[in-house]
């Protein structure tokens, strides 16, 4: 390891703005007031907020420095499994900023919003084509929100047939939001064990599926990064008892142009536009979790729905069996534009996106297997899951290695998830990393594994180069300190 990515030089310390402020310092230079002041409104008198006095340059430097301490996909590789932290082309931001879109007011009547409605309608069609489903709602604001919508659709479907089922099957390799969404919707989640290959077996599902079970929620590829190969057989079993198949398609990045979800028996699927389709994931920004359904479930989709009638686009509420409205107006519109722009600019190359995402993950899996323990040694999809078992003798943990990666300029992978692997290290390189970057990541992990043997204490101390060391994440989340 001669080289590390990122920079370690010239790291400036940065006090809080309250510590930097000097009484009387001002941040603007407008001409002096040359008219008498208006008599102040007494209700506005009194103590103002305790803001510090700062100059413009103080403020600019403060925030610019803070922004440089941040790590982002735009500054380096971000192999956070299950999150698809890939590079998003900036052109898609530009399309979202076009005035016709950015200035469109959600209260404008449909006659004055034909362009925006057309874009939404075409995006729905494109997503239906990519997934192999029939109808799409763009309303849900996130993956988990899409899951909730899907569960409401399950409920509405069974209700329309005069039945009320209480359970949902959820594999132990499902994303954690799945049981949460099912529970929020009033279903009882029934765990399903994956087999020794890390996937579901049809027999296990057959044993659990009954007439009080509304269906199954399958994450595919699952959280081990493995394709659920028995999904067709599972769909037959669940459909045989009039249950439905929900597919958590947040990881469609692995499957575009390769797997037709409609054909393999999926009834409802959500996508994460803020993973696969050019909106960055994470950071709390807006996302979109469109829900795609097969024809027989279309009547239950959220309203209003964009429809085309005599060459004009309208918003229709005329779906009496709909689960209702799940988001203000029509969803997070800016995210939809970026997805539309991304899909049109990629065209048939979307298939290559998935092929490269899978190739990159398998490359890392093959190169690091042995260095790190690989619990399921079989071809993976867009991500691979290791563990710290090989380092156990030196008492070096997943956390130690993840923290040490930061010293070498990499964002750590996802750790301790999925729960089915003890001490999991989940790496998702994405299709946008070059072979050179992947090799540097692999070399870095090999170096860390060597350090684990020769100098384990160094790893317990990591990270040493970032501004902060090991944080108390629990206290930070439970008792956030938001004031200076
Ligand atoms: C990210 C993810 C989700 C949750 O998506 P949010 O937008 O964060 O709610 C659900 N399932 C899977 C498989 C995911 O990777």
XYZ file of C-alpha atoms and ligand atoms in Angstrom:
499
model
C 0.000 0.000 0.000
C 1.885 3.033 -1.200
C -1.078 5.103 -2.101
C -4.209 6.214 -0.301
C -7.122 8.048 -1.805
C -8.230 11.431 -0.522
C -6.068 13.934 1.255
C -4.472 14.026 4.648
C -2.793 17.430 4.441
C -3.855 20.933 5.521
C -6.764 20.023 7.734
C -7.931 23.200 9.420
C -9.630 23.324 12.744
C -12.996 24.932 12.808
C -14.642 26.495 15.839
C -18.392 27.055 16.095
C -19.725 30.302 14.611
C -20.558 31.405 18.167
C -16.892 31.056 19.096
C -15.751 32.896 15.972
C -18.106 35.866 16.309
C -16.828 39.326 17.423
C -19.309 41.866 18.788
C -20.010 44.538 16.176
C -18.579 42.656 13.198
C -20.904 42.841 10.220
C -21.460 40.633 7.207
C -22.753 43.138 4.659
C -21.967 46.648 3.487
C -25.145 48.382 2.418
C -25.148 52.213 2.310
C -26.001 53.948 5.573
C -29.655 54.622 6.122
C -30.476 58.228 5.073
C -34.161 58.340 6.013
C -35.665 58.335 9.496
C -36.381 54.840 10.785
C -40.015 53.746 10.704
C -41.535 53.607 14.152
C -40.989 50.014 15.182
C -43.864 47.660 15.698
C -43.879 47.131 19.494
C -44.720 43.445 19.008
C -41.393 42.996 17.230
C -39.351 44.672 19.972
C -37.412 42.801 22.608
C -34.488 40.434 22.613
C -33.569 38.945 19.215
C -32.041 35.502 18.830
C -28.512 35.106 20.101
C -26.798 35.102 16.711
C -23.079 35.798 16.572
C -21.729 38.851 14.694
C -19.644 37.676 11.737
C -18.179 38.973 8.499
C -19.052 37.459 5.129
C -15.631 35.847 4.800
C -15.991 34.241 8.280
C -19.241 32.615 7.231
C -18.082 31.477 3.772
C -14.900 29.901 5.140
C -16.752 28.229 7.973
C -19.241 26.438 5.735
C -16.754 25.697 2.955
C -14.422 24.012 5.456
C -17.254 22.006 6.957
C -18.322 20.864 3.480
C -14.791 19.626 2.827
C -14.907 17.369 5.867
C -17.862 15.564 4.394
C -17.441 12.402 2.420
C -19.652 11.938 -0.618
C -19.984 9.860 -3.774
C -18.592 12.881 -5.586
C -15.352 12.674 -3.572
C -14.643 8.945 -3.448
C -15.775 5.335 -3.486
C -18.719 4.692 -1.191
C -19.231 0.910 -1.054
C -22.194 0.998 1.343
C -24.079 -2.269 0.780
C -27.839 -2.150 0.231
C -27.609 1.569 -0.540
C -26.352 1.773 -4.162
C -24.151 4.807 -3.593
C -23.269 5.190 -7.238
C -22.195 8.264 -9.137
C -25.177 10.163 -10.519
C -24.619 12.058 -13.783
C -24.999 15.801 -13.254
C -26.931 16.259 -16.482
C -29.972 14.781 -14.741
C -29.820 17.542 -12.113
C -29.783 20.047 -14.967
C -32.978 18.620 -16.474
C -34.664 18.794 -13.057
C -33.661 22.460 -12.931
C -35.276 23.383 -16.269
C -37.600 26.278 -15.541
C -40.687 24.581 -16.965
C -40.239 21.839 -14.369
C -38.643 23.686 -11.460
C -41.188 26.528 -11.525
C -44.255 24.343 -12.096
C -46.720 24.953 -9.267
C -48.530 21.869 -7.977
C -51.807 23.798 -7.784
C -51.828 24.691 -11.492
C -54.772 23.039 -13.266
C -54.016 20.098 -15.592
C -54.641 22.265 -18.696
C -51.594 24.326 -17.718
C -49.503 21.318 -16.670
C -49.604 19.114 -19.751
C -45.808 18.833 -19.997
C -45.290 17.766 -16.402
C -48.181 15.291 -16.545
C -46.837 13.867 -19.805
C -43.427 13.363 -18.194
C -45.048 11.526 -15.269
C -47.140 9.359 -17.557
C -44.125 8.440 -19.692
C -42.018 7.707 -16.616
C -44.728 5.349 -15.371
C -44.606 3.545 -18.729
C -40.818 3.323 -18.700
C -40.751 1.891 -15.165
C -43.453 -0.608 -16.135
C -41.327 -1.708 -19.082
C -38.131 -1.982 -17.019
C -39.836 -4.102 -14.347
C -42.248 -6.087 -16.521
C -45.224 -4.828 -14.508
C -48.430 -3.202 -15.846
C -49.257 -0.055 -13.834
C -47.266 2.332 -11.683
C -47.892 4.945 -8.988
C -45.169 7.549 -8.542
C -46.535 8.851 -5.231
C -44.563 7.068 -2.490
C -41.656 9.146 -1.196
C -39.257 6.319 -0.271
C -38.729 2.587 -0.406
C -40.414 1.958 2.932
C -43.296 4.212 1.883
C -43.680 2.075 -1.255
C -43.791 -1.013 0.950
C -46.563 0.518 3.053
C -48.460 1.330 -0.163
C -47.958 -2.264 -1.300
C -49.271 -3.618 1.990
C -52.342 -1.372 1.717
C -52.866 -2.772 -1.797
C -52.625 -6.324 -0.368
C -55.250 -5.433 2.228
C -57.544 -3.779 -0.355
C -57.214 -6.772 -2.698
C -58.283 -9.284 -0.056
C -61.039 -6.966 1.144
C -62.407 -6.759 -2.406
C -62.738 -10.539 -2.294
C -64.559 -10.385 1.022
C -61.668 -11.702 3.080
C -59.441 -10.281 5.741
C -56.093 -11.985 6.234
C -53.866 -11.295 9.201
C -50.364 -12.580 8.348
C -47.499 -11.833 5.944
C -44.523 -14.141 5.367
C -41.184 -12.333 5.654
C -37.854 -14.113 5.020
C -34.941 -13.605 7.417
C -33.029 -12.153 4.441
C -35.607 -9.391 3.828
C -34.722 -5.748 4.341
C -35.581 -4.572 7.860
C -38.164 -2.116 6.597
C -40.327 -5.007 5.286
C -41.602 -6.320 8.630
C -41.932 -2.721 9.859
C -44.171 -1.798 6.897
C -46.284 -4.932 7.286
C -46.716 -4.243 11.011
C -47.618 -0.597 10.393
C -50.357 -1.846 8.102
C -51.728 -4.119 10.829
C -50.363 -7.441 9.543
C -48.506 -9.924 11.727
C -45.176 -10.801 10.155
C -44.212 -14.466 10.127
C -40.468 -15.046 9.737
C -39.294 -17.508 7.063
C -35.840 -19.081 7.407
C -33.551 -19.005 4.407
C -31.749 -22.263 3.523
C -28.028 -23.067 3.761
C -27.519 -21.434 0.367
C -28.820 -18.104 1.705
C -32.057 -18.177 -0.295
C -35.657 -19.275 0.251
C -36.698 -22.819 -0.437
C -40.151 -23.471 -1.849
C -40.791 -26.210 0.740
C -40.351 -23.834 3.699
C -42.788 -21.374 2.159
C -45.281 -24.164 1.421
C -45.226 -25.202 5.096
C -46.099 -21.687 6.275
C -48.503 -20.467 3.588
C -52.168 -20.739 4.560
C -55.541 -19.077 3.949
C -54.979 -16.506 6.700
C -51.764 -15.296 5.038
C -52.132 -12.297 2.720
C -48.895 -13.068 0.878
C -45.115 -12.853 1.095
C -42.637 -9.959 0.949
C -39.490 -11.060 -0.837
C -36.428 -8.840 -1.147
C -34.893 -9.812 -4.483
C -31.924 -9.796 -4.749
C -32.081 -10.496 -1.025
C -29.971 -8.768 1.619
C -27.184 -11.316 1.129
C -26.909 -10.029 -2.441
C -28.248 -13.363 -3.730
C -30.962 -13.912 -6.313
C -34.015 -15.761 -5.020
C -33.852 -18.527 -7.587
C -36.962 -20.336 -6.383
C -39.204 -17.309 -6.717
C -41.332 -18.801 -9.529
C -42.125 -21.925 -7.544
C -42.779 -19.810 -4.443
C -45.164 -17.618 -6.446
C -47.116 -20.713 -7.534
C -47.450 -21.862 -3.929
C -48.559 -18.450 -2.632
C -50.931 -17.811 -5.558
C -52.356 -21.324 -5.050
C -53.739 -20.100 -1.701
C -54.831 -16.781 -3.255
C -51.948 -14.915 -1.601
C -49.918 -12.175 -3.299
C -46.201 -11.739 -3.973
C -44.602 -8.453 -2.905
C -41.122 -7.892 -4.228
C -38.870 -5.361 -2.574
C -37.163 -4.125 -5.728
C -34.997 -1.462 -4.079
C -32.048 -3.318 -5.593
C -33.256 -3.241 -9.192
C -29.773 -1.913 -9.977
C -28.773 -5.578 -10.289
C -31.580 -6.695 -12.573
C -32.422 -4.069 -15.189
C -32.928 -5.558 -18.639
C -32.179 -8.990 -17.189
C -35.113 -10.069 -15.016
C -38.768 -9.436 -15.871
C -40.406 -9.233 -12.449
C -43.896 -9.654 -13.896
C -42.915 -12.937 -15.533
C -41.493 -14.454 -12.354
C -44.813 -14.059 -10.535
C -44.475 -10.725 -8.732
C -47.789 -8.904 -8.108
C -46.512 -5.720 -6.415
C -43.006 -4.240 -6.511
C -41.435 -1.010 -5.354
C -38.369 0.695 -6.787
C -36.008 3.129 -5.122
C -35.457 5.921 -7.630
C -32.993 7.297 -5.051
C -30.718 4.307 -5.541
C -30.975 2.981 -9.070
C -32.265 5.997 -10.995
C -29.953 8.947 -10.458
C -30.941 10.516 -7.178
C -28.281 10.121 -4.481
C -29.371 7.926 -1.592
C -28.831 9.032 1.970
C -28.387 12.410 3.569
C -32.084 12.676 4.298
C -32.893 14.259 0.952
C -36.072 13.590 -0.985
C -36.495 10.191 -2.598
C -39.150 8.301 -4.520
C -40.370 4.724 -4.118
C -42.773 4.101 -7.039
C -45.030 1.094 -6.728
C -45.577 -1.137 -9.746
C -48.428 -3.653 -9.925
C -49.881 -6.259 -12.250
C -53.143 -5.462 -14.050
C -55.473 -7.108 -11.500
C -54.221 -4.764 -8.755
C -54.421 -1.505 -10.731
C -57.800 -0.444 -9.226
C -56.165 -0.238 -5.774
C -53.279 2.126 -6.644
C -53.165 5.525 -4.890
C -55.057 8.490 -6.384
C -54.896 10.903 -8.119
C -53.636 9.007 -11.153
C -52.305 10.552 -14.337
C -54.468 9.422 -17.262
C -54.495 10.224 -20.950
C -57.864 11.066 -22.473
C -58.306 12.256 -26.078
C -54.698 13.333 -26.330
C -54.860 15.321 -23.058
C -53.438 14.384 -19.689
C -55.735 14.578 -16.691
C -55.563 13.725 -13.011
C -58.241 11.220 -12.101
C -59.631 10.399 -8.658
C -62.144 8.035 -10.196
C -60.884 4.804 -8.654
C -63.399 3.809 -5.967
C -61.270 0.885 -4.711
C -58.074 2.973 -4.420
C -56.088 2.881 -1.177
C -56.291 6.704 -1.271
C -53.653 9.390 -1.230
C -50.224 8.706 0.267
C -48.327 11.907 -0.440
C -49.068 15.607 -0.869
C -49.749 16.338 -4.553
C -47.993 13.779 -6.796
C -44.859 12.652 -4.988
C -41.367 14.131 -4.959
C -41.458 15.580 -8.428
C -37.788 16.612 -8.796
C -36.679 13.022 -8.180
C -39.070 11.829 -10.887
C -37.551 14.176 -13.469
C -34.042 12.911 -12.719
C -35.166 9.293 -13.143
C -36.886 10.132 -16.434
C -33.792 11.924 -17.704
C -31.512 9.070 -16.558
C -33.600 6.355 -18.201
C -33.867 8.230 -21.506
C -30.157 9.097 -21.575
C -29.134 5.500 -20.781
C -31.603 3.762 -23.081
C -30.686 0.130 -23.702
C -27.454 0.651 -21.730
C -29.493 0.218 -18.526
C -28.831 -3.477 -19.009
C -25.083 -2.783 -19.007
C -25.494 -0.860 -15.726
C -26.775 -4.015 -14.078
C -24.231 -6.281 -15.740
C -21.359 -4.091 -14.541
C -22.803 -3.718 -11.035
C -22.914 -7.522 -10.774
C -19.477 -7.991 -12.349
C -17.861 -5.482 -9.968
C -19.385 -7.134 -6.891
C -18.267 -10.578 -8.013
C -14.755 -9.249 -8.712
C -14.471 -7.968 -5.146
C -15.971 -11.190 -3.784
C -13.424 -13.362 -5.595
C -10.429 -11.153 -4.747
C -11.238 -10.771 -1.055
C -12.512 -14.249 -0.318
C -10.067 -15.863 2.074
C -8.800 -12.465 3.232
C -12.270 -12.009 4.677
C -14.586 -14.890 5.489
C -17.254 -15.444 2.815
C -20.248 -17.217 4.415
C -22.113 -17.956 1.147
C -19.586 -18.836 -1.522
C -21.662 -18.566 -4.678
C -22.146 -16.011 -7.451
C -23.628 -12.821 -6.044
C -25.650 -10.032 -7.583
C -24.744 -6.350 -7.044
C -23.247 -6.793 -3.564
C -21.342 -9.373 -1.545
C -21.395 -10.150 2.164
C -18.280 -11.106 4.158
C -17.710 -11.397 7.899
C -14.920 -10.891 10.452
C -14.631 -14.626 11.270
C -11.084 -14.893 9.847
C -9.942 -12.086 12.153
C -11.641 -13.477 15.269
C -8.419 -15.068 16.572
C -6.788 -11.622 16.702
C -9.922 -10.151 18.302
C -10.235 -7.749 15.391
C -13.872 -7.003 14.597
C -15.868 -5.775 11.635
C -16.115 -2.381 13.312
C -12.307 -2.161 13.711
C -11.748 -2.883 10.030
C -14.490 -0.522 8.874
C -12.982 2.295 10.956
C -9.495 1.544 9.663
C -10.731 1.893 6.054
C -11.419 5.551 6.843
C -7.719 6.087 7.539
C -7.074 4.932 3.982
C -9.643 7.296 2.483
C -12.564 4.939 1.898
C -16.085 5.215 3.170
C -16.713 1.967 5.093
C -19.110 -0.651 3.726
C -22.371 -1.469 5.502
C -21.576 -3.357 8.695
C -23.491 -5.738 10.972
C -26.241 -6.053 8.350
C -27.815 -8.356 7.243
C -28.439 -9.888 10.647
C -28.278 -13.469 9.337
C -24.473 -13.117 9.105
C -22.650 -12.526 12.381
C -20.255 -9.556 12.031
C -21.390 -8.882 8.443
C -19.409 -6.665 6.054
C -21.615 -5.851 3.078
C -19.867 -4.375 0.046
C -21.700 -2.821 -2.891
C -19.159 -1.312 -5.286
C -21.746 -0.238 -7.943
C -21.160 -0.045 -11.673
C -19.628 3.424 -11.589
C -16.273 2.428 -10.038
C -13.325 1.751 -12.332
C -11.188 -1.391 -12.057
C -8.383 0.777 -10.622
C -10.624 1.930 -7.792
C -11.818 -1.591 -7.095
C -8.198 -2.810 -7.010
C -7.204 -0.050 -4.602
C -10.118 -1.003 -2.325
C -9.101 -4.688 -2.479
C -5.431 -3.872 -1.746
C -6.506 -1.711 1.171
C -8.562 -4.498 2.693
C -5.612 -6.892 2.265
C -3.373 -4.415 4.062
C -5.888 -4.141 6.897
C -6.126 -7.933 7.165
C -2.298 -8.013 7.417
C -2.397 -5.341 10.127
C -4.930 -7.478 11.985
C -2.277 -10.186 12.243
C 0.746 -8.024 12.969
C -0.633 -5.056 14.860
C -4.216 -5.618 16.048
C -3.989 -2.777 18.576
C -3.622 -0.305 15.742
C -7.003 -1.440 14.433
C -8.674 -1.102 17.824
C -7.494 2.536 17.803
C -8.705 3.316 14.261
C -9.525 5.715 12.788
C -6.666 8.046 13.569
C -6.651 10.471 10.642
C -10.261 11.777 10.422
C -11.314 14.803 12.484
C -13.275 12.655 14.899
C -12.511 9.133 16.088
C -15.119 6.663 17.345
C -18.386 8.395 18.004
C -21.124 7.406 20.394
C -23.691 6.906 17.667
C -26.466 5.811 20.013
C -26.293 8.941 22.149
C -25.979 11.080 19.008
C -29.227 9.597 17.708
C -31.117 9.574 21.019
C -29.992 12.962 22.328
C -28.960 15.041 19.315
C -27.222 18.293 20.222
C -28.413 20.691 17.535
C -27.298 23.989 19.110
C -23.840 25.433 19.509
C -32.896 0.907 0.853
C -33.811 -0.223 0.923
C -35.113 -0.075 1.446
C -35.618 1.189 2.109
O -35.666 2.292 1.276
P -35.875 3.757 1.906
O -36.027 4.648 0.730
O -34.667 4.042 2.729
O -37.131 3.711 2.734
C -35.948 -1.160 1.427
N -35.528 -2.346 0.951
C -34.288 -2.534 0.443
C -33.884 -3.878 -0.074
C -33.392 -1.480 0.416
O -32.155 -1.682 -0.055
